[in-house]
Amino acid sequence: MSHNVPENLKYTKEHEWTLIEGDVVTIGITDFAQSALGDIVFVELPEVGGNMEIESAFGVVESIKSVSDLYAPLTGEVLEANAELEGAPELLNSDPYKNWIVKIKISNTTELEQLMTPSAYLEHCNSIE
Amino acid sequence: MAAFAGYDMPIQYTSVKDETIAVRNGCGMFDVSHMGEFMVEGPEAHKFVDFIVTNDFLNAGENKAVYSPLCRENGTVIDDLIAYKLGPQKVLICVNAANIKKDWDWISSKTEGFDITLEDQSDETSLIAVQGPGSEAALKKIGLLSKGDFPYYSVSPDNFDGTEILLARTGYTGEDGFEVFCPNNKISNLWDKLIEANVTPCGLASRDVLRLEVCYPLYGHELSDDLTPLDANLKWTVKLDKPSFLGKNSLETLKPTYRLAKLSLEKGIPREGYPVLDGKGSKIGHITSGTHSVSLGKGICLALVKRSDWPEDKSFSIEIRNKVFPATYHTKPFVTGGHK
């Protein structure tokens, strides 16, 4: 199983990465997630302008063999969704850290404390194998 | 890996996409040793098998294979199987792993009055399906088929590593290919030799994509204890002109409840259980199997639709997570396999 866990990001148990730049947070799925899912063939993105709430489903990623909800790592408003993924969902397999899914404007900075550090996330991945 | 019918089965080895493409364009193999094998022997072996299946087995030529549902007297499907005419007094029946016990109980309860013996060889027999346009060359490369090749949907004995094995030119992918029945103690060696011959190992996920692309039914999905072959568009396997067979009386008069629809989506992936709607938005059926077709690059599915609700305008749509997506209706399988 793949374990590429960049140091500049924060993570969730649901295998999402977050890049925090002030109150704008970019969200994607981790290398571990794309590897576990296998060939990703469909991505359902949230609407720009809509709100997402921490731990609730905001989108869907489908591989040939499975359907997986994307869970919001933080609460906020969707600023951008990466529409390129709709036509080329396999980009999530080829480079999950370059190919982000959404950018949000967070509304509750205290939630940031719940995110996992790279070392904590790596430990989490090792524990499920 | 995943548990299935008491076996730990590989879902994928590397990538479902790559494995599917290997079978369509080259050669892939599946370890399907979990499947069941029953041997029927005796002077009335052909007659007995013809009696328990709905398709015509009696008139099939020597060494031929016949696909057929296995039905109860009321016409419902116990399983679907392939019966191989190995000799004048010998028939091999290959059944689904999840149904081995159910099939055995049923078949062994119907032997009275037939001069046959019946043996369950499932535990002693391993099975590798070598599939794809390159499968004949791959088998030749490892020393099989030395007596030459033989036609699609027939069988031929062969020899591997000093042991008699059975080659059947059958499969579940729509491509040319062979199912190699082999004693357990030789199967790892056979697998390793095929790996050396550059055959791609394939898991259950690509097997499902391949069979669905060519619209082969899967027991537990398009076929079940509650359905008849007529519900699953398998009328061609029910030979009502045979003098007698199990289920004949019911299947002669029965009006099927369902019809199987082949549907594709431009956007989204249809999955088992999703509702199928007509042009007015009324629910008329449900998806029995759905996936992303690797060959077509879009979502495909089979759906059981109530005959009474069948939309004559062929206007179908599929509901995915509370959204409705228009579907394209297909009269032919999504992919035409290259089998000979």
Coordinates of C-alpha atoms in Angstrom, one line a residue:
Chain A
M1 CA 0.0 0.0 0.0
S2 CA 1.1 3.5 -0.8
H3 CA 2.3 5.8 2.0
N4 CA 3.2 9.1 0.4
V5 CA 2.3 11.6 3.2
P6 CA 3.6 15.1 2.4
E7 CA 4.8 17.1 5.4
N8 CA 3.1 20.4 4.5
L9 CA -0.4 19.0 4.8
K10 CA -2.9 18.0 7.6
Y11 CA -5.0 14.9 7.4
T12 CA -8.3 13.2 8.4
K13 CA -9.0 9.6 9.5
E14 CA -11.2 9.4 6.3
H15 CA -8.0 9.8 4.2
E16 CA -8.3 13.4 3.1
W17 CA -5.6 15.9 3.0
T18 CA -6.0 19.7 3.7
L19 CA -3.7 22.5 2.7
I20 CA -4.4 25.4 5.1
E21 CA -3.7 29.0 3.7
G22 CA -5.3 31.4 6.1
D23 CA -9.0 30.7 6.1
V24 CA -8.9 29.1 2.7
V25 CA -8.4 25.3 2.8
T26 CA -7.7 23.1 -0.2
I27 CA -9.0 19.5 0.1
G28 CA -8.1 16.3 -1.7
I29 CA -7.8 12.5 -1.1
T30 CA -4.5 10.9 0.0
D31 CA -2.2 8.5 -1.8
F32 CA -3.4 5.8 0.6
A33 CA -7.0 6.5 -0.4
Q34 CA -6.5 6.4 -4.1
S35 CA -4.4 3.3 -3.8
A36 CA -7.1 1.5 -1.7
L37 CA -9.9 2.6 -4.1
G38 CA -8.1 1.4 -7.2
D39 CA -9.0 2.9 -10.7
I40 CA -11.1 6.0 -10.0
V41 CA -13.7 6.4 -12.7
F42 CA -16.2 9.0 -11.4
V43 CA -16.1 12.1 -9.1
E44 CA -19.2 13.9 -7.9
L45 CA -18.4 17.5 -6.8
P46 CA -20.3 19.8 -4.6
E47 CA -21.8 23.1 -5.9
V48 CA -19.7 26.2 -5.7
G49 CA -21.3 28.6 -3.2
G50 CA -22.8 25.8 -1.1
N51 CA -21.9 25.0 2.4
M52 CA -20.4 21.9 3.8
E53 CA -20.4 20.8 7.4
I54 CA -17.6 19.0 9.2
E55 CA -17.9 15.1 8.9
S56 CA -20.9 15.2 6.5
A57 CA -20.7 13.9 3.0
F58 CA -20.0 16.6 0.4
G59 CA -19.2 14.5 -2.7
V60 CA -18.6 11.0 -4.0
V61 CA -15.6 9.2 -5.5
E62 CA -16.3 6.0 -7.4
S63 CA -13.8 3.4 -8.5
I64 CA -14.8 0.5 -10.7
K65 CA -15.5 -1.7 -7.6
S66 CA -16.8 0.8 -5.1
V67 CA -18.7 4.0 -4.2
S68 CA -17.2 6.1 -1.4
D69 CA -18.5 9.3 0.1
L70 CA -16.2 12.2 0.6
Y71 CA -16.5 13.6 4.2
A72 CA -15.9 17.3 4.9
P73 CA -12.8 17.7 7.0
L74 CA -14.0 21.2 8.1
T75 CA -17.1 23.4 8.0
G76 CA -17.1 26.1 5.3
E77 CA -18.3 27.5 2.0
V78 CA -17.3 25.9 -1.3
L79 CA -15.2 28.5 -3.2
E80 CA -14.1 26.3 -6.0
A81 CA -14.5 22.7 -7.2
N82 CA -12.0 21.1 -9.5
A83 CA -14.2 20.5 -12.6
E84 CA -11.2 18.9 -14.4
L85 CA -11.8 15.8 -12.4
E86 CA -15.3 15.3 -13.9
G87 CA -13.8 14.6 -17.3
A88 CA -10.6 13.0 -16.0
P89 CA -11.3 11.3 -12.6
E90 CA -8.1 9.1 -13.1
L91 CA -6.1 12.2 -12.2
L92 CA -6.8 11.3 -8.6
N93 CA -4.9 8.1 -9.1
S94 CA -2.0 9.6 -11.0
D95 CA -1.3 12.5 -8.6
P96 CA -3.7 12.8 -5.6
Y97 CA -1.8 15.7 -4.0
K98 CA -1.6 17.9 -7.2
N99 CA -5.2 17.2 -8.1
W100 CA -7.3 18.8 -5.4
I101 CA -11.0 18.3 -5.2
V102 CA -12.4 21.5 -3.5
K103 CA -11.3 24.8 -2.0
I104 CA -13.4 26.1 0.9
K105 CA -13.5 29.1 3.1
I106 CA -13.6 27.8 6.6
S107 CA -16.0 29.3 9.2
N108 CA -14.7 27.7 12.4
T109 CA -10.9 27.8 12.9
T110 CA -11.1 25.8 16.1
E111 CA -12.0 22.8 13.9
L112 CA -8.4 22.9 12.6
E113 CA -7.2 21.4 15.9
Q114 CA -8.9 18.2 15.0
L115 CA -6.8 17.5 11.9
M116 CA -4.0 15.0 12.1
T117 CA -0.3 15.8 11.7
P118 CA 1.6 13.8 8.9
S119 CA 3.1 11.5 11.5
A120 CA -0.2 10.8 13.2
Y121 CA -1.8 10.1 9.8
L122 CA 1.0 7.8 8.8
E123 CA 0.5 5.9 12.1
H124 CA -3.3 5.7 11.3
C125 CA -2.5 4.2 7.9
N126 CA -0.2 1.6 9.3
S127 CA -2.7 0.6 11.9
I128 CA -5.4 -0.3 9.3
E129 CA -3.1 -2.5 7.2
Chain B
M1 CA -8.9 -10.0 -1.2
A2 CA -12.5 -10.8 -0.1
A3 CA -14.3 -13.8 1.3
F4 CA -16.6 -15.5 -1.2
A5 CA -18.3 -18.9 -0.9
G6 CA -15.8 -20.0 1.7
Y7 CA -12.7 -18.9 -0.3
D8 CA -10.5 -15.9 0.1
M9 CA -10.8 -14.5 -3.4
P10 CA -8.6 -11.9 -5.1
I11 CA -10.6 -8.8 -6.1
Q12 CA -7.7 -7.3 -8.1
Y13 CA -4.0 -8.0 -8.6
T14 CA -2.8 -4.6 -10.0
S15 CA -5.6 -2.6 -11.6
V16 CA -9.1 -3.6 -12.7
K17 CA -8.6 -1.5 -15.8
D18 CA -5.3 -3.1 -16.8
E19 CA -6.7 -6.6 -16.1
T20 CA -9.8 -6.0 -18.2
I21 CA -7.7 -4.6 -21.1
A22 CA -5.4 -7.6 -20.9
V23 CA -8.3 -10.0 -21.5
R24 CA -9.9 -8.0 -24.3
N25 CA -6.6 -7.5 -26.2
G26 CA -4.1 -10.1 -25.0
C27 CA -4.4 -12.8 -22.3
G28 CA -5.5 -12.9 -18.7
M29 CA -6.2 -15.6 -16.2
F30 CA -8.6 -16.1 -13.3
D31 CA -8.2 -18.6 -10.5
V32 CA -11.8 -19.9 -10.3
S33 CA -11.0 -23.0 -8.3
H34 CA -13.9 -22.2 -6.0
M35 CA -16.4 -23.3 -8.7
G36 CA -18.1 -26.7 -8.3
E37 CA -17.6 -29.8 -10.5
F38 CA -20.0 -32.7 -10.5
M39 CA -19.2 -35.9 -12.5
V40 CA -22.1 -37.8 -14.0
E41 CA -21.2 -41.3 -15.3
G42 CA -23.1 -44.3 -16.6
P43 CA -25.1 -45.5 -19.6
E44 CA -27.8 -42.8 -19.0
A45 CA -25.5 -39.9 -18.2
H46 CA -26.5 -37.8 -21.2
K47 CA -30.2 -38.6 -20.7
F48 CA -30.0 -37.6 -17.0
V49 CA -28.3 -34.3 -17.6
D50 CA -30.7 -33.5 -20.4
F51 CA -33.6 -34.2 -18.0
I52 CA -32.3 -31.8 -15.3
V53 CA -31.4 -28.8 -17.5
T54 CA -33.6 -26.7 -19.7
N55 CA -31.3 -26.5 -22.7
D56 CA -30.8 -29.3 -25.2
F57 CA -27.9 -31.4 -24.0
L58 CA -29.0 -34.8 -25.6
N59 CA -28.4 -33.5 -29.2
A60 CA -25.2 -31.7 -28.5
G61 CA -22.3 -33.3 -30.3
E62 CA -19.5 -35.3 -28.6
N63 CA -17.1 -33.1 -26.7
K64 CA -19.5 -30.2 -26.8
A65 CA -20.3 -27.8 -23.9
V66 CA -23.8 -26.6 -23.2
Y67 CA -24.8 -23.6 -21.1
S68 CA -28.1 -24.0 -19.2
P69 CA -30.2 -22.9 -16.3
L70 CA -31.0 -25.6 -13.8
C71 CA -34.7 -25.2 -12.8
R72 CA -37.2 -26.4 -10.2
E73 CA -40.5 -27.9 -11.3
N74 CA -42.0 -24.4 -10.9
G75 CA -39.6 -22.9 -13.3
T76 CA -37.4 -20.9 -10.9
V77 CA -33.7 -21.0 -11.3
I78 CA -31.5 -23.0 -8.9
D79 CA -28.3 -22.2 -10.7
D80 CA -26.8 -21.7 -14.1
L81 CA -24.2 -24.2 -15.3
I82 CA -22.1 -25.5 -18.1
A83 CA -22.4 -29.3 -18.9
Y84 CA -19.5 -30.9 -20.8
K85 CA -20.0 -34.1 -22.9
L86 CA -16.7 -35.8 -22.0
G87 CA -17.7 -39.2 -23.5
P88 CA -20.7 -41.5 -24.3
Q89 CA -21.1 -42.2 -20.6
K90 CA -19.5 -39.2 -18.9
V91 CA -20.6 -35.7 -18.3
L92 CA -18.9 -32.9 -16.3
I93 CA -21.2 -30.2 -14.8
C94 CA -19.5 -27.0 -13.7
V95 CA -21.6 -24.9 -11.2
N96 CA -21.4 -21.7 -9.2
A97 CA -19.4 -21.9 -6.0
A98 CA -22.1 -20.3 -3.8
N99 CA -24.6 -22.9 -5.0
I100 CA -22.6 -26.1 -4.7
K101 CA -24.5 -27.6 -1.8
K102 CA -27.9 -26.5 -3.1
D103 CA -27.2 -27.9 -6.6
W104 CA -25.8 -31.1 -5.2
D105 CA -28.9 -31.7 -2.9
W106 CA -31.2 -31.0 -5.9
I107 CA -29.4 -33.0 -8.5
S108 CA -28.7 -36.0 -6.3
S109 CA -32.4 -36.1 -5.4
K110 CA -33.4 -36.5 -9.0
T111 CA -31.3 -39.5 -10.0
E112 CA -33.9 -42.2 -9.3
G113 CA -34.7 -44.3 -12.3
F114 CA -31.5 -43.3 -14.1
D115 CA -28.6 -45.7 -14.6
I116 CA -25.9 -43.3 -13.5
T117 CA -23.5 -42.4 -10.7
L118 CA -22.9 -38.9 -9.4
E119 CA -19.8 -37.6 -7.8
D120 CA -19.0 -34.2 -6.3
Q121 CA -15.3 -33.5 -7.3
S122 CA -15.3 -29.9 -6.3
D123 CA -12.8 -30.3 -3.5
E124 CA -10.3 -32.2 -5.6
T125 CA -10.6 -30.0 -8.7
S126 CA -8.9 -26.6 -9.4
L127 CA -9.8 -24.4 -12.3
I128 CA -8.0 -21.6 -14.1
A129 CA -9.8 -19.6 -16.8
V130 CA -7.3 -18.4 -19.4
Q131 CA -9.1 -15.8 -21.4
G132 CA -8.5 -13.4 -24.3
P133 CA -7.3 -13.5 -28.0
G134 CA -3.9 -14.5 -26.9
S135 CA -5.0 -17.5 -24.8
E136 CA -4.4 -20.2 -27.5
A137 CA -0.8 -19.0 -28.0
A138 CA -0.3 -18.9 -24.2
L139 CA -1.4 -22.5 -23.7
K140 CA 0.8 -23.6 -26.6
K141 CA 3.7 -21.8 -25.1
I142 CA 3.5 -23.9 -21.9
G143 CA 3.2 -27.1 -23.9
L144 CA -0.5 -27.6 -24.0
L145 CA -2.7 -28.0 -27.2
S146 CA 0.1 -30.1 -28.8
K147 CA -2.5 -32.1 -30.6
G148 CA -3.9 -28.9 -32.2
D149 CA -6.7 -26.6 -31.2
F150 CA -10.4 -27.4 -31.0
P151 CA -13.7 -25.4 -31.5
Y152 CA -15.3 -22.9 -29.1
Y153 CA -17.7 -24.4 -26.6
S154 CA -16.1 -27.9 -26.7
V155 CA -13.6 -29.9 -24.6
S156 CA -10.4 -31.8 -25.1
P157 CA -8.3 -33.8 -22.6
D158 CA -4.7 -32.7 -22.4
N159 CA -1.6 -33.5 -20.4
F160 CA 0.3 -31.2 -18.0
D161 CA 3.3 -32.2 -15.9
G162 CA 2.5 -35.9 -16.4
T163 CA -1.1 -35.5 -15.2
E164 CA -4.3 -35.7 -17.3
I165 CA -6.2 -32.4 -17.3
L166 CA -9.2 -31.1 -19.1
L167 CA -9.3 -28.1 -21.4
A168 CA -12.7 -26.5 -22.2
R169 CA -12.9 -23.7 -24.7
T170 CA -15.4 -21.8 -22.5
G171 CA -15.3 -18.8 -20.2
Y172 CA -17.2 -15.8 -18.8
T173 CA -15.6 -12.9 -20.6
G174 CA -17.0 -13.1 -24.2
E175 CA -13.4 -13.6 -25.5
D176 CA -11.8 -16.7 -26.9
G177 CA -10.4 -18.7 -24.0
F178 CA -10.0 -21.9 -22.1
E179 CA -11.0 -23.2 -18.7
V180 CA -8.4 -25.6 -17.5
F181 CA -9.7 -28.2 -15.0
C182 CA -6.7 -29.6 -13.1
P183 CA -6.1 -31.7 -9.9
N184 CA -5.2 -29.5 -6.9
N185 CA -1.6 -30.7 -6.6
K186 CA -0.7 -29.3 -10.1
I187 CA -2.6 -26.1 -10.1
S188 CA 0.2 -23.8 -8.6
N189 CA 2.6 -25.1 -11.1
L190 CA 0.2 -24.4 -13.9
W191 CA -0.4 -20.9 -12.6
D192 CA 3.4 -20.3 -12.3
K193 CA 4.0 -21.5 -15.9
L194 CA 1.2 -19.2 -17.2
I195 CA 2.8 -16.3 -15.3
E196 CA 6.1 -17.1 -17.0
A197 CA 4.2 -17.1 -20.3
N198 CA 3.3 -13.5 -19.6
V199 CA -0.4 -14.2 -18.9
T200 CA -1.9 -11.4 -16.7
P201 CA -3.4 -12.5 -13.4
C202 CA -6.9 -11.1 -13.1
G203 CA -9.2 -10.7 -10.1
L204 CA -13.0 -11.0 -9.6
A205 CA -13.5 -7.2 -10.2
S206 CA -12.3 -7.4 -13.8
R207 CA -14.2 -10.7 -14.3
D208 CA -17.4 -8.8 -13.4
V209 CA -16.6 -5.9 -15.7
L210 CA -15.8 -8.4 -18.6
R211 CA -19.0 -10.5 -18.1
L212 CA -21.2 -7.4 -17.8
E213 CA -19.8 -5.8 -20.9
V214 CA -21.0 -8.8 -22.9
C215 CA -24.2 -9.1 -20.8
Y216 CA -23.7 -12.6 -19.3
P217 CA -26.0 -13.1 -16.3
L218 CA -24.6 -13.7 -12.9
Y219 CA -26.4 -15.9 -10.4
G220 CA -27.6 -13.9 -7.4
H221 CA -28.1 -10.9 -9.6
E222 CA -29.9 -11.5 -12.9
L223 CA -30.8 -15.0 -11.9
S224 CA -32.1 -16.1 -8.5
D225 CA -34.4 -18.6 -6.7
D226 CA -37.3 -16.2 -7.3
L227 CA -36.8 -15.7 -11.0
T228 CA -37.3 -18.0 -14.1
P229 CA -35.0 -18.0 -17.1
L230 CA -37.7 -16.2 -19.0
D231 CA -37.4 -13.2 -16.7
A232 CA -33.7 -12.9 -17.5
N233 CA -34.0 -13.1 -21.3
L234 CA -32.8 -16.7 -21.4
K235 CA -35.6 -18.1 -23.5
W236 CA -33.0 -19.3 -25.9
T237 CA -31.8 -21.8 -23.2
V238 CA -35.3 -23.2 -22.6
K239 CA -36.0 -25.9 -25.2
L240 CA -39.8 -26.5 -24.8
D241 CA -39.7 -29.0 -27.7
K242 CA -37.7 -31.5 -25.5
P243 CA -39.9 -34.4 -24.5
S244 CA -39.5 -33.8 -20.8
F245 CA -37.2 -31.9 -18.4
L246 CA -37.5 -30.5 -14.9
G247 CA -39.6 -27.3 -15.0
K248 CA -41.0 -27.9 -18.5
N249 CA -44.7 -27.9 -17.5
S250 CA -44.4 -24.5 -15.7
L251 CA -42.2 -22.9 -18.3
E252 CA -44.6 -23.8 -21.0
T253 CA -47.4 -21.7 -19.6
L254 CA -45.6 -19.2 -17.4
K255 CA -45.8 -15.5 -18.2
P256 CA -42.6 -13.9 -17.0
T257 CA -42.8 -11.0 -14.6
Y258 CA -39.7 -9.2 -15.7
R259 CA -37.6 -8.4 -18.7
L260 CA -33.9 -7.6 -18.6
A261 CA -32.9 -4.2 -19.9
K262 CA -29.3 -3.2 -21.0
L263 CA -28.7 0.4 -20.2
S264 CA -25.8 2.8 -20.3
L265 CA -25.1 6.2 -18.9
E266 CA -23.1 9.1 -20.2
K267 CA -22.5 10.4 -16.7
G268 CA -22.5 8.5 -13.5
I269 CA -22.1 4.8 -12.7
P270 CA -25.2 2.7 -12.3
R271 CA -24.9 0.3 -9.4
E272 CA -26.9 -2.7 -8.1
G273 CA -30.1 -1.7 -6.4
Y274 CA -30.5 1.7 -8.0
P275 CA -34.1 2.4 -9.2
V276 CA -34.9 2.4 -12.9
L277 CA -37.5 4.9 -14.0
D278 CA -39.6 5.4 -17.2
G279 CA -40.0 8.7 -19.1
K280 CA -42.6 9.9 -16.7
G281 CA -40.4 9.3 -13.7
S282 CA -42.2 6.3 -12.3
K283 CA -40.2 3.4 -10.9
I284 CA -40.4 0.4 -13.2
G285 CA -37.5 -1.7 -12.0
H286 CA -34.1 -1.9 -10.5
I287 CA -30.5 -2.5 -11.4
T288 CA -29.2 -6.1 -10.9
S289 CA -25.6 -5.4 -11.9
G290 CA -23.8 -2.2 -12.8
T291 CA -20.3 -1.0 -13.3
H292 CA -18.0 1.2 -15.2
S293 CA -17.2 -0.3 -18.6
V294 CA -13.5 -0.2 -19.2
S295 CA -13.9 -0.9 -22.9
L296 CA -16.5 1.9 -23.4
G297 CA -15.4 4.3 -20.7
K298 CA -18.9 4.8 -19.4
G299 CA -21.4 3.3 -16.9
I300 CA -23.3 0.1 -18.0
C301 CA -25.9 -2.0 -16.3
L302 CA -28.5 -4.8 -16.5
A303 CA -31.8 -4.0 -14.9
L304 CA -34.9 -6.1 -14.2
V305 CA -37.9 -4.2 -15.4
K306 CA -41.5 -5.2 -14.9
R307 CA -43.0 -6.4 -18.2
S308 CA -46.3 -4.6 -17.3
D309 CA -44.4 -1.3 -17.0
W310 CA -42.0 -1.7 -19.9
P311 CA -41.8 1.7 -21.7
E312 CA -42.6 1.2 -25.4
D313 CA -40.8 4.5 -26.1
K314 CA -37.6 2.9 -24.6
S315 CA -37.3 6.0 -22.4
F316 CA -35.3 4.8 -19.4
S317 CA -33.6 6.7 -16.6
I318 CA -31.7 5.8 -13.5
E319 CA -31.9 7.4 -10.1
I320 CA -28.5 7.9 -8.4
R321 CA -28.4 9.5 -5.0
N322 CA -31.8 11.2 -5.5
K323 CA -30.8 12.6 -9.0
V324 CA -32.2 11.3 -12.2
F325 CA -29.9 10.5 -15.2
P326 CA -31.3 9.6 -18.6
A327 CA -30.1 6.2 -19.8
T328 CA -29.5 4.8 -23.3
Y329 CA -31.3 1.5 -24.1
H330 CA -29.3 -1.1 -25.9
T331 CA -30.7 -4.0 -27.9
K332 CA -27.3 -5.7 -28.2
P333 CA -24.5 -6.4 -25.6
F334 CA -22.4 -3.4 -24.9
V335 CA -19.3 -5.1 -26.2
T336 CA -19.0 -7.9 -28.8
G337 CA -16.5 -10.4 -27.5
G338 CA -14.0 -11.9 -29.9
H339 CA -14.8 -15.6 -29.3
K340 CA -14.7 -17.9 -32.2

